[in-house]
Amino acid sequence: MRNNLQVRLIARPVGMPRAEDFRIEEASVPEVSEGELLVQVRYISLDPAMRGWMDDRPSYLPPVGLGQVMRATAIGEVLQSRSTLFKAGDCVMGHLGVQTVAVVRAQAVRRVDTTLAPIDVHIGLLSTAGLTAYFGLLDTGQPLAGETVVVSGAAGAVGSVVGQIARIKGCRAVGVAGGSDKCTFLTDTLGYDRAVDYKADDFKLQLAGACANGIDVFFDNVGNPVLDLALRYINLRARIVLCGAISQYNSTGKVDGPQNYIALIVKRAMMKGLIVFDYESRYAEATAQLAAWWRSGSVVYRADVTQGIERFHEALLRLFAGKTKGKAVLQV
Ligand SMILES: NC(=O)c1ccc[n+]([C@@H]2O[C@H](COP(=O)([O-])OP(=O)(O)OC[C@H]3O[C@@H](n4cnc5c(N)ncnc54)[C@H](OP(=O)(O)O)[C@@H]3O)[C@@H](O)[C@H]2O)c1
């Protein structure tokens, strides 16, 4: 029987996760029971949400227990099936965890249609990140042609897709990211109309210039201080999509929220959060559309791939250090 290399959470991080908060261990693979699958994991999605799952506090999913395999969305190939839902050789995606082999309930994973796109595209564009961009922008943001859509964390996994969908819908897309290299990526690779560097000294001026006609949709992946500044420029009936707040995830102090919230009243604006899992019944629709855009070249997909499960912690830190462009992925 093959062995399983696993990354287990052994301590709750305080601030940025440390290597000592995890243990890499080799375990034997348990028997596959009725209704279960044995899956060879191929790609693991590295998501900012993982940081929240490490904390012992109520959220939309229970915390990862100490000593448990770290939760992660991953994609893999079925090696053995004891379910009528899948057969050996099928590709599946779900919470397979940070490990090389997973035994999962067949009902807890979904089929990956490799005729739509290869699995390395599925793990980023056709998984949580792309689906969040799709539903967050189209359902919550409700963009109209001609409007200005501003995206924070624009060079990241979600943000890189939001700007491209905004352009497809006829909007003007403005991306906010850290550093000139990422800003060039936004305009030259992703097709954003304007890029704003929040790390530059003249950031406030840059944002004001890029949003001369105001902001109709602000898609927020980051939180303060960019969120607070963006509220200054919102137009009448603007929509603020609260997708994430990565600037707060490793903070050990109080959550830093926006001061300028009164702008929501004055502008009759809406600020609304979303959790992508609520859209599960519509995943097929979004996956088909995103794949079609990708195949036609209307949406480009970029990934930052780290090889090897033992480099999980290093790869996670790259994400929080802003070193990744596009989707952060661990290849098994
Ligand atoms: N609501 C949902 O259902 C849902 C689903 C998926 C993701 N999300 C959220 O969406 C957001 C983006 O996720 P993603 O997977 O696309 O990640 P990502 O944008 O690829 O995440 C990494 C980027 O975040 C920025 N960042 C990291 N630490 C930061 C800090 N302290 N302050 C400001 N920026 C920081 C960096 O970009 P710069 O170099 O530009 O700073 C970094 O490259 C996250 O907040 C995530 O939690 C929500």
XYZ file of C-alpha atoms in Angstrom, residues 4-285:
282
model
C 0.574 9.309 2.286
C 2.578 12.481 2.917
C 0.436 14.838 4.974
C 0.676 18.354 6.409
C -1.038 18.527 9.792
C -1.884 21.641 11.805
C -0.308 21.200 15.225
C -0.508 24.719 16.706
C -2.799 27.702 16.201
C -0.780 30.469 14.546
C -0.559 33.855 16.202
C -0.111 36.343 13.380
C 1.694 34.934 10.353
C 1.776 31.091 10.346
C 5.191 29.626 11.289
C 6.706 26.409 9.982
C 6.430 25.020 13.547
C 2.634 25.343 13.390
C 2.617 22.374 10.987
C 4.011 18.845 10.984
C 4.778 16.897 7.856
C 4.300 13.210 8.397
C 4.074 10.028 6.459
C 0.962 7.993 7.194
C -0.432 4.799 5.801
C -3.554 5.053 3.663
C -6.742 3.868 5.425
C -9.066 1.283 3.914
C -11.613 2.654 1.451
C -15.111 2.049 2.835
C -18.410 1.784 0.989
C -19.306 5.165 -0.568
C -15.705 6.404 -0.464
C -12.962 7.125 -2.985
C -9.182 6.876 -2.866
C -7.799 9.926 -4.667
C -4.286 10.725 -5.840
C -3.957 14.468 -5.200
C -2.395 16.439 -8.098
C -2.873 20.154 -7.359
C -3.656 21.891 -4.061
C -5.176 25.358 -4.023
C -3.471 27.812 -1.661
C -6.083 30.233 -0.394
C -5.999 33.161 2.033
C -9.059 31.591 3.706
C -6.779 28.832 5.034
C -5.485 31.318 7.584
C -8.985 31.738 9.035
C -9.520 27.967 9.153
C -6.471 27.690 11.437
C -8.110 29.871 14.112
C -10.364 28.435 16.787
C -13.290 30.761 16.175
C -16.707 30.405 14.552
C -16.797 30.965 10.801
C -18.567 29.610 7.728
C -16.622 26.330 8.188
C -15.466 24.745 11.456
C -11.814 25.316 12.398
C -9.257 22.674 11.423
C -8.689 20.612 14.576
C -5.214 20.471 16.074
C -3.473 17.382 14.776
C -5.744 17.177 11.713
C -4.646 17.314 8.086
C -4.756 20.949 6.945
C -7.940 21.615 4.983
C -7.451 22.584 1.336
C -9.356 22.498 -1.895
C -7.521 20.144 -4.221
C -7.912 18.244 -7.433
C -6.940 14.655 -8.046
C -7.474 11.413 -9.846
C -9.601 8.576 -8.474
C -7.418 5.501 -7.879
C -10.100 3.335 -6.331
C -13.843 3.823 -6.082
C -16.376 2.184 -3.796
C -19.162 4.405 -5.071
C -21.362 4.294 -8.122
C -20.801 8.067 -8.590
C -17.189 7.791 -9.815
C -14.856 5.236 -11.327
C -11.082 4.854 -11.267
C -9.473 7.436 -13.562
C -12.107 10.144 -12.994
C -10.898 13.568 -11.864
C -12.493 15.116 -8.797
C -12.217 18.337 -6.806
C -13.078 19.066 -3.183
C -11.616 19.444 0.269
C -8.997 16.728 -0.187
C -6.554 18.383 2.241
C -2.830 19.052 2.117
C -1.762 15.461 1.497
C -0.668 13.296 -1.388
C -3.498 10.762 -1.171
C -6.994 11.294 0.207
C -9.823 8.989 1.185
C -13.059 10.968 0.827
C -16.790 10.423 0.642
C -17.813 10.412 -3.006
C -20.686 12.777 -2.239
C -18.280 15.357 -0.826
C -16.419 15.953 -4.110
C -17.459 17.118 -7.550
C -16.506 15.841 -10.964
C -13.870 17.733 -12.952
C -14.721 17.878 -16.637
C -11.333 17.693 -18.337
C -12.931 18.309 -21.735
C -13.531 21.909 -20.607
C -9.913 22.601 -19.617
C -6.888 20.761 -18.207
C -6.742 20.191 -14.454
C -4.104 22.867 -13.865
C -6.646 25.411 -15.171
C -9.484 23.850 -13.173
C -7.662 24.264 -9.856
C -7.497 28.045 -10.230
C -9.788 29.488 -12.843
C -12.572 26.890 -12.556
C -12.329 26.456 -8.788
C -13.006 28.710 -5.793
C -11.082 31.730 -7.108
C -12.712 31.948 -10.531
C -16.156 31.082 -9.183
C -15.834 33.767 -6.509
C -14.852 36.331 -9.125
C -17.786 35.301 -11.323
C -20.542 35.322 -8.691
C -19.052 38.156 -6.652
C -18.895 40.504 -9.597
C -21.957 39.469 -11.593
C -24.379 38.590 -8.797
C -23.312 40.912 -6.000
C -21.630 43.697 -7.984
C -24.222 43.781 -10.817
C -21.953 45.755 -13.177
C -23.468 47.663 -16.100
C -21.670 48.463 -19.343
C -19.861 51.786 -19.114
C -19.477 51.660 -15.322
C -16.155 51.813 -13.478
C -15.237 48.665 -11.571
C -12.333 48.985 -9.119
C -10.727 45.818 -7.771
C -8.315 45.510 -4.828
C -5.902 42.579 -4.752
C -6.307 42.807 -8.520
C -3.249 40.732 -9.460
C -4.303 37.828 -7.222
C -6.305 34.705 -7.987
C -9.753 36.285 -7.618
C -8.828 39.822 -8.654
C -7.135 38.770 -11.876
C -10.420 37.213 -13.035
C -12.735 39.989 -11.760
C -11.084 42.643 -13.932
C -11.285 40.479 -17.020
C -14.994 39.727 -16.513
C -15.626 43.433 -15.925
C -14.006 44.188 -19.310
C -16.068 41.470 -21.009
C -19.196 43.148 -19.595
C -18.176 46.487 -21.102
C -16.984 48.120 -17.899
C -13.878 50.176 -17.292
C -11.633 48.094 -15.012
C -9.224 49.670 -12.535
C -6.953 47.345 -10.573
C -5.173 48.076 -7.302
C -2.052 46.009 -6.537
C 1.293 46.302 -4.794
C 4.309 47.305 -6.897
C 5.067 48.330 -10.469
C 5.632 44.756 -11.671
C 2.096 43.757 -10.628
C 0.664 46.941 -12.115
C 2.264 46.116 -15.459
C 0.808 42.601 -15.165
C -2.655 44.146 -14.653
C -2.603 46.297 -17.761
C -0.386 44.294 -20.125
C -1.442 40.722 -19.360
C -4.912 40.983 -17.835
C -6.203 43.950 -19.834
C -7.134 46.250 -16.937
C -7.692 49.794 -18.244
C -5.740 51.327 -15.384
C -3.527 50.014 -12.595
C -2.905 51.738 -9.278
C 0.020 50.868 -7.003
C -1.112 51.054 -3.376
C 2.497 50.845 -2.196
C 3.526 53.981 -4.115
C 3.896 57.298 -2.262
C 1.385 58.950 -4.568
C -1.206 56.142 -4.241
C -4.037 58.489 -3.248
C -3.399 60.693 -6.249
C -3.151 57.655 -8.538
C -6.509 56.323 -7.327
C -8.200 59.701 -7.629
C -6.883 60.042 -11.191
C -7.923 56.527 -12.197
C -11.434 57.075 -10.803
C -12.107 60.550 -12.139
C -15.696 59.492 -12.921
C -16.147 57.809 -9.554
C -16.497 54.142 -8.613
C -19.656 52.185 -9.451
C -18.494 48.775 -8.234
C -15.694 48.271 -5.727
C -14.680 44.608 -5.488
C -12.734 44.283 -2.278
C -10.306 41.453 -1.649
C -8.116 43.297 0.825
C -9.902 45.569 3.330
C -8.401 48.688 4.814
C -6.789 51.078 4.094
C -7.719 50.771 0.388
C -11.389 50.059 1.171
C -11.638 53.212 3.243
C -10.124 55.344 0.520
C -12.306 53.813 -2.182
C -15.447 54.788 -0.242
C -14.531 58.425 -0.828
C -15.019 58.004 -4.568
C -18.186 55.919 -4.798
C -20.962 57.053 -7.094
C -24.681 57.149 -6.430
C -25.997 53.578 -5.919
C -22.525 52.071 -5.964
C -22.088 48.404 -5.006
C -19.240 47.395 -2.708
C -18.552 43.664 -2.895
C -16.937 42.389 0.295
C -15.106 39.336 -0.961
C -12.139 39.251 1.411
C -9.995 41.247 3.794
C -6.544 39.741 3.444
C -4.900 42.771 5.075
C -6.558 41.724 8.341
C -6.070 37.942 8.340
C -2.687 37.849 10.092
C -3.291 40.859 12.278
C -3.087 40.294 16.024
C -4.772 43.604 16.855
C -8.321 44.875 16.350
C -9.848 44.568 12.893
C -9.271 47.829 11.030
C -12.595 48.763 9.420
C -13.573 51.698 7.197
C -14.091 55.170 8.686
C -15.799 56.508 5.569
C -18.877 54.288 5.865
C -21.247 57.261 5.968
C -20.609 57.575 2.229
C -22.885 54.516 1.915
C -25.796 56.561 3.236
C -25.081 59.679 1.244
C -24.658 57.701 -1.987
C -27.491 55.195 -1.281
C -24.811 52.589 -1.849
C -24.751 48.924 -0.925
C -22.003 46.944 0.759
C -22.530 43.192 0.696
C -20.464 40.155 1.587
C -20.486 36.829 -0.198
C -19.337 33.278 0.392
C -18.897 31.390 -2.841
C -20.113 28.078 -1.377
C -23.649 29.537 -1.345
C -23.612 29.350 -5.154
C -22.887 25.632 -5.385
C -26.098 24.927 -7.319
C -24.831 27.305 -10.053
C -21.194 26.133 -10.246
C -21.806 24.273 -13.531
C -23.077 27.437 -15.230
